[in-house]
CSV table of C-alpha atoms in Angstrom, one decimal:
chain,number,residue,atom,x,y,z
A,126,MET,CA,4.5,70.8,68.0
A,127,HIS,CA,3.7,71.9,64.4
A,128,GLU,CA,4.8,75.0,62.6
A,129,LEU,CA,2.7,77.0,60.1
A,130,LEU,CA,4.7,78.9,57.5
A,131,LEU,CA,2.9,81.7,55.7
A,132,ILE,CA,4.3,83.7,52.7
A,133,CYS,CA,3.2,87.4,52.6
A,134,GLY,CA,4.4,90.8,51.5
A,135,GLU,CA,6.0,93.4,53.8
A,136,ASP,CA,2.8,95.3,54.2
A,137,ASP,CA,1.0,92.3,55.5
A,138,VAL,CA,3.6,91.1,58.0
A,139,GLU,CA,2.3,93.0,61.0
A,140,THR,CA,-1.4,92.1,60.3
A,141,VAL,CA,-0.5,88.4,59.8
A,142,SER,CA,1.7,88.3,63.0
A,143,ASP,CA,-1.0,89.9,65.1
A,144,ALA,CA,-3.7,87.5,63.7
A,145,LEU,CA,-1.5,84.5,64.5
A,146,MET,CA,-1.0,85.6,68.1
A,147,GLU,CA,-4.8,86.3,68.5
A,148,LEU,CA,-5.3,82.7,67.3
A,149,ASP,CA,-3.2,81.4,70.1
A,150,ALA,CA,0.1,80.7,68.3
A,151,LEU,CA,2.7,79.8,70.9
A,152,ALA,CA,5.4,81.9,69.1
A,153,VAL,CA,5.6,83.9,65.9
A,154,SER,CA,8.8,84.9,63.9
A,155,VAL,CA,9.5,86.6,60.6
A,156,GLU,CA,12.2,85.6,58.1
A,157,ASP,CA,13.3,86.7,54.6
A,158,ALA,CA,11.6,84.3,52.1
A,159,ASP,CA,14.6,84.8,49.8
A,160,ALA,CA,17.2,84.1,52.5
A,161,ASP,CA,20.3,82.3,51.2
A,162,THR,CA,19.5,83.2,47.6
A,163,ASP,CA,20.7,86.0,45.3
A,164,ALA,CA,17.5,87.9,46.1
A,165,GLU,CA,18.2,88.1,49.8
A,166,LYS,CA,18.0,91.6,51.3
A,167,ALA,CA,19.4,92.7,54.7
A,168,LEU,CA,17.4,94.9,57.0
A,169,PHE,CA,19.9,97.4,58.4
A,170,GLY,CA,19.4,99.1,61.7
A,171,GLU,CA,21.5,100.5,64.6
A,172,PRO,CA,22.9,98.0,67.1
A,173,GLY,CA,20.4,97.5,70.0
A,174,MET,CA,17.6,99.2,68.2
A,175,PRO,CA,14.5,97.8,66.3
A,176,ALA,CA,14.9,97.0,62.6
A,177,PRO,CA,13.7,99.8,60.4
A,178,ARG,CA,10.9,97.7,58.9
A,179,GLY,CA,8.9,94.8,60.2
A,180,GLY,CA,9.6,92.5,57.3
A,181,TRP,CA,10.9,91.9,53.8
A,182,GLN,CA,9.2,92.3,50.5
A,183,ARG,CA,8.7,88.6,50.6
A,184,SER,CA,8.4,87.4,54.1
A,185,VAL,CA,7.9,84.0,55.8
A,186,VAL,CA,5.9,84.3,58.9
A,187,LYS,CA,6.3,81.2,61.1
A,188,ALA,CA,3.9,80.3,63.9
A,189,LEU,CA,4.2,77.5,66.4
A,190,PHE,CA,1.2,75.4,67.5
A,191,PRO,CA,0.7,72.5,69.9
A,192,ASP,CA,-0.6,70.2,67.1
A,193,GLU,CA,-1.3,69.9,63.4
A,194,ASN,CA,-5.1,70.5,63.8
A,195,GLU,CA,-4.6,73.9,65.5
A,196,ALA,CA,-2.1,75.0,62.8
A,197,THR,CA,-4.5,73.9,60.0
A,198,GLU,CA,-7.5,75.7,61.6
A,199,CYS,CA,-5.4,78.8,62.0
A,200,ALA,CA,-4.3,78.8,58.4
A,201,THR,CA,-8.0,78.3,57.2
A,202,LEU,CA,-9.2,81.3,59.4
A,203,ILE,CA,-6.5,83.6,58.1
A,204,LEU,CA,-6.9,82.7,54.5
A,205,SER,CA,-10.6,83.4,54.7
A,206,GLN,CA,-10.0,87.1,55.6
A,207,ASP,CA,-10.5,89.8,53.0
A,208,TRP,CA,-7.1,91.3,53.7
A,209,ALA,CA,-5.3,87.9,53.2
A,210,ALA,CA,-5.7,87.8,49.4
A,211,ASP,CA,-1.9,87.9,49.0
A,212,VAL,CA,-1.1,85.5,51.9
A,213,HIS,CA,-0.2,81.9,51.0
A,214,VAL,CA,0.5,78.8,53.0
A,215,GLN,CA,4.1,77.6,52.4
A,216,ALA,CA,3.9,74.6,54.7
A,217,ILE,CA,2.5,73.0,57.8
A,218,GLN,CA,5.2,70.8,59.3
A,219,ALA,CA,6.1,68.9,62.4
A,220,VAL,CA,8.8,70.4,64.6
A,221,ALA,CA,11.5,67.9,65.6
A,222,GLU,CA,11.5,67.0,69.3
A,223,GLN,CA,14.4,68.7,71.1
A,224,ASP,CA,15.6,69.2,74.6
A,225,TRP,CA,14.8,72.9,74.6
A,226,VAL,CA,16.3,73.6,78.0
A,227,ARG,CA,19.6,72.0,77.0
A,228,LEU,CA,19.5,73.9,73.6
A,229,THR,CA,18.9,77.2,75.4
A,230,GLN,CA,21.6,76.5,77.9
A,231,SER,CA,24.1,75.7,75.2
A,232,GLN,CA,23.9,79.3,73.9
A,233,PHE,CA,25.2,80.7,77.2
A,234,ALA,CA,28.8,80.0,78.1
A,235,PRO,CA,30.9,81.6,80.9
A,236,VAL,CA,31.8,85.2,80.1
A,237,GLU,CA,35.2,86.6,80.9
A,238,ILE,CA,35.2,90.1,82.3
A,239,THR,CA,38.8,90.1,83.4
A,240,PRO,CA,41.1,87.0,83.7
A,241,GLU,CA,40.0,86.8,87.4
A,242,PHE,CA,36.3,87.8,87.1
A,243,TRP,CA,33.8,85.7,85.3
A,244,ILE,CA,30.0,85.5,84.8
A,245,VAL,CA,29.0,81.8,84.9
A,246,PRO,CA,25.5,80.4,84.3
A,247,SER,CA,24.4,78.1,87.0
A,248,TRP,CA,24.7,74.9,84.9
A,249,HIS,CA,28.4,75.6,84.1
A,250,GLU,CA,31.5,74.9,86.1
A,251,ALA,CA,33.5,78.0,86.8
A,252,PRO,CA,36.8,78.3,84.9
A,253,ALA,CA,39.9,77.3,86.9
A,254,GLN,CA,41.4,80.8,86.7
A,255,ALA,CA,38.3,82.5,88.0
A,256,GLN,CA,38.8,84.1,91.4
A,257,ARG,CA,35.6,86.1,91.5
A,258,ILE,CA,32.4,84.6,90.1
A,259,MET,CA,29.0,85.9,89.4
A,260,ARG,CA,26.2,83.3,88.9
A,261,LEU,CA,23.7,84.6,86.4
A,262,ASP,CA,21.2,82.9,84.2
A,263,PRO,CA,19.3,84.5,81.2
A,264,GLY,CA,15.8,85.8,82.2
A,265,LEU,CA,13.2,88.4,81.4
A,266,ALA,CA,15.4,91.4,82.4
A,267,PHE,CA,18.2,92.7,80.2
A,268,GLY,CA,21.8,91.8,81.3
A,269,THR,CA,23.6,88.5,81.1
A,270,GLY,CA,27.2,89.9,80.5
A,271,THR,CA,27.3,89.0,76.8
A,272,HIS,CA,26.7,92.5,75.5
A,273,PRO,CA,29.7,94.8,75.1
A,274,THR,CA,28.1,97.6,77.2
A,275,THR,CA,27.7,95.3,80.2
A,276,ARG,CA,31.2,93.9,79.9
A,277,MET,CA,32.7,97.3,79.7
A,278,CYS,CA,30.9,98.5,82.8
A,279,LEU,CA,31.9,95.4,84.8
A,280,ARG,CA,35.6,95.7,83.6
A,281,TRP,CA,35.6,99.3,84.9
A,282,ILE,CA,34.2,98.1,88.2
A,283,ALA,CA,36.8,95.4,88.5
A,284,ARG,CA,39.7,97.6,87.6
A,285,HIS,CA,38.8,100.5,89.8
A,286,ALA,CA,37.8,98.4,92.8
A,287,GLU,CA,41.5,97.4,93.0
A,288,LEU,CA,42.6,101.1,93.0
A,289,SER,CA,40.0,102.6,95.3
A,290,PRO,CA,38.6,101.9,98.8
A,291,SER,CA,35.3,100.1,98.7
A,292,TRP,CA,32.3,102.3,97.6
A,293,SER,CA,30.2,103.1,100.6
A,294,ARG,CA,27.0,103.7,98.5
A,295,VAL,CA,26.3,102.7,94.9
A,296,LEU,CA,23.4,103.6,92.5
A,297,ASP,CA,22.7,101.4,89.5
A,298,TYR,CA,20.1,103.4,87.6
A,299,GLY,CA,18.2,101.1,85.1
A,300,CYS,CA,19.4,98.0,86.7
A,301,GLY,CA,17.9,95.3,84.4
A,302,SER,CA,19.0,92.0,85.8
A,303,GLY,CA,21.0,93.7,88.6
A,304,ILE,CA,24.2,92.6,87.0
A,305,LEU,CA,26.2,95.9,87.5
A,306,ALA,CA,24.9,96.2,91.1
A,307,ILE,CA,25.9,92.7,91.9
A,308,GLY,CA,29.3,93.2,90.2
A,309,ALA,CA,29.9,96.2,92.5
A,310,ALA,CA,28.8,94.2,95.5
A,311,LEU,CA,31.2,91.3,94.6
A,312,HIS,CA,34.0,93.9,94.6
A,313,GLY,CA,33.2,95.2,98.1
A,314,ALA,CA,30.6,97.9,97.5
A,315,GLN,CA,28.0,98.5,100.2
A,316,ASN,CA,24.5,100.1,100.5
A,317,ILE,CA,23.6,99.5,96.8
A,318,ASP,CA,20.4,100.9,95.3
A,319,ALA,CA,19.4,99.1,92.1
A,320,VAL,CA,16.5,100.9,90.5
A,321,ASP,CA,14.4,100.4,87.4
A,322,ILE,CA,11.0,101.3,86.0
A,323,ASP,CA,10.3,97.7,85.0
A,324,PRO,CA,8.9,95.5,87.8
A,325,ALA,CA,10.4,92.4,86.1
A,326,ALA,CA,13.8,94.0,86.5
A,327,ILE,CA,13.3,94.6,90.2
A,328,THR,CA,12.3,91.0,90.8
A,329,ALA,CA,15.2,89.7,88.7
A,330,SER,CA,17.7,91.9,90.6
A,331,ARG,CA,16.5,90.7,93.9
A,332,ASP,CA,16.6,87.0,92.8
A,333,ASN,CA,20.0,87.4,91.2
A,334,ALA,CA,21.4,89.1,94.3
A,335,LYS,CA,20.1,86.3,96.5
A,336,ALA,CA,21.7,83.7,94.2
A,337,ASN,CA,25.0,85.5,94.5
A,338,GLN,CA,24.7,86.0,98.3
A,339,VAL,CA,25.0,89.8,98.1
A,340,THR,CA,22.8,92.5,99.6
A,341,LEU,CA,21.2,95.3,97.6
A,342,THR,CA,18.0,97.2,97.5
A,343,ALA,CA,16.0,96.8,94.2
A,344,ALA,CA,13.1,99.2,93.8
A,345,LEU,CA,11.5,101.8,91.6
A,346,PRO,CA,13.6,104.9,90.7
A,347,ASP,CA,12.1,107.0,93.6
A,348,ALA,CA,14.2,104.8,96.0
A,349,ALA,CA,17.3,106.6,94.8
A,350,GLN,CA,18.0,109.2,97.4
A,351,GLY,CA,20.9,111.5,98.2
A,352,GLU,CA,24.5,111.3,96.9
A,353,TYR,CA,26.6,108.2,96.0
A,354,PRO,CA,30.3,107.7,95.5
A,355,LEU,CA,29.5,105.6,92.4
A,356,VAL,CA,26.6,106.1,90.0
A,357,MET,CA,26.1,103.7,87.0
A,358,ALA,CA,23.6,103.7,84.2
A,359,ASN,CA,23.7,101.3,81.3
A,360,ILE,CA,20.6,102.3,79.2
A,361,LEU,CA,20.7,104.0,75.8
A,362,ALA,CA,21.9,107.4,74.7
A,363,THR,CA,18.6,109.3,74.5
A,364,PRO,CA,17.4,108.4,78.1
A,365,LEU,CA,20.9,109.1,79.4
A,366,LYS,CA,20.8,112.6,77.9
A,367,LEU,CA,17.4,113.2,79.6
A,368,LEU,CA,18.7,111.9,82.9
A,369,ALA,CA,21.8,114.1,83.0
A,370,PRO,CA,20.6,116.5,85.7
A,371,LEU,CA,19.2,113.7,87.8
A,372,LEU,CA,22.3,111.5,87.7
A,373,ALA,CA,24.6,114.4,88.2
A,374,ALA,CA,22.6,115.4,91.3
A,375,HIS,CA,23.2,112.0,92.8
A,376,LEU,CA,27.0,112.3,92.6
A,377,ALA,CA,28.8,112.8,95.9
A,378,PRO,CA,32.0,115.0,95.9
A,379,GLY,CA,34.7,113.0,94.1
A,380,ALA,CA,32.2,110.4,92.9
A,381,HIS,CA,32.5,108.5,89.7
A,382,LEU,CA,29.8,108.3,87.0
A,383,ILE,CA,29.8,105.5,84.4
A,384,LEU,CA,27.5,105.5,81.4
A,385,ALA,CA,26.9,102.9,78.8
A,386,GLY,CA,24.5,102.0,76.0
A,387,ILE,CA,26.1,104.6,73.8
A,388,LEU,CA,27.3,104.2,70.2
A,389,ALA,CA,30.7,105.7,69.4
A,390,ARG,CA,29.1,108.3,67.1
A,391,GLN,CA,26.9,109.5,70.0
A,392,ALA,CA,29.9,110.6,72.2
A,393,GLU,CA,29.6,114.3,71.4
A,394,GLU,CA,25.9,114.4,72.1
A,395,LEU,CA,26.5,112.9,75.6
A,396,LYS,CA,29.4,115.2,76.3
A,397,GLU,CA,27.2,118.2,75.5
A,398,ALA,CA,24.3,116.9,77.6
A,399,TYR,CA,26.5,116.5,80.7
A,400,ALA,CA,28.8,119.6,80.2
A,401,PRO,CA,26.9,121.8,82.7
A,402,TRP,CA,27.8,119.4,85.4
A,403,LEU,CA,30.7,117.1,84.4
A,404,LYS,CA,33.4,116.5,81.7
A,405,LEU,CA,32.6,113.1,80.2
A,406,ASP,CA,35.3,111.1,78.5
A,407,VAL,CA,35.4,107.9,76.5
A,408,SER,CA,37.2,105.3,78.6
A,409,ASP,CA,36.5,102.1,76.7
A,410,GLU,CA,35.2,100.9,73.3
A,411,GLU,CA,34.0,97.6,72.0
A,412,GLU,CA,32.1,96.6,68.9
A,413,GLY,CA,31.0,100.1,68.1
A,414,TRP,CA,29.8,100.8,71.7
A,415,ILE,CA,31.6,103.1,74.2
A,416,LEU,CA,31.8,103.5,77.9
A,417,MET,CA,31.8,107.1,79.1
A,418,THR,CA,33.0,108.1,82.5
A,419,ALA,CA,33.4,111.3,84.6
A,420,GLN,CA,34.4,112.2,88.1
A,421,ARG,CA,32.8,115.0,90.1
A,422,PRO,CA,35.4,117.3,91.6
A,423,ALA,CA,36.1,116.7,95.3
A,424,ALA,CA,34.7,119.3,97.7
C-alpha cells in the first residue's frame, strides 16, 4: 500500500477528496496540516453531529492506493486540473504492513453495562464476573455499546428487568445493530420488533440476534403494529421530536418509553414535543448525553 498526501486549502478539500475517490483511492481522510503546532485549530461541533466545516485552512488530504504507480498517476492527474493550482503534493509514501484485523480488534474491548451484564466482542473472553453476555462485533450498522446513549439504554433495561415481569412485546425503533432489542431479549423480553429505515441495519440486527441465540423480527418501520409494553428509540433529538405521535401511539397502557440520542441541552425541547401524550423525565446522564423516559398511565 502507498499513501498520497496532498496539501490544499479549506475550499479545495471537498473537490480534492471527491477527485481522489473518482480515481479509485481505497480510502480518503482529511487532517489539519498544522496539527501539533502552535497554528493548530480545532473544528468544534456537537457530539454525534458532522463537523461544521469539511477541512482546515491548511489541510492534508490523505489517499490510500494499492501501489506507488497508482498513487503517482493520481497525483499527476489531479495537479493537471485547472482548479488544482493551490494543491501541492506533500509526499507519496509506503504504508507499513500491519495486521489490520488485529489492529481493529484491539480498539474494541468488552463493555460493562452493569457489573453482571457485559457486551463482549467475539474475539474476547468474557470477564469472570459477567453473568449475562451479549456478543457483538463492530459492523456497518450503528451500535456497539461504546456510546453513552447505548450504555444508558441497556442499563435501564437491565435495572428494570429485575423489577418488572418480562415484557410481552417490545419495539426498538431505529434499531441499528439491534443492540437494544437483543439486550431486551437477553433480559426475558418476547415478541420483539426491531425496525429501521436502513436495510444494512435490518441485516445486522438479524445476524446479531442469531449470534446471541435470541429471537426478534427485524424489518422496515411498517412492521411495527399495535401497542407494546416497552418502546425504545435511540436516534437523535430532531427525529425523536417528529416521531412523538407515532411512538406515543405504540405505547400500551402502563407501558414504558425510553428515548436516547439527546444532548442535555435538548431536554426541554423533547419534553415539549411529548407533552400532549406523556411527561418525559431525564433518568440518566453521561458525557453530555441524557436518557429520557416516560410511562403511559395504566388504563
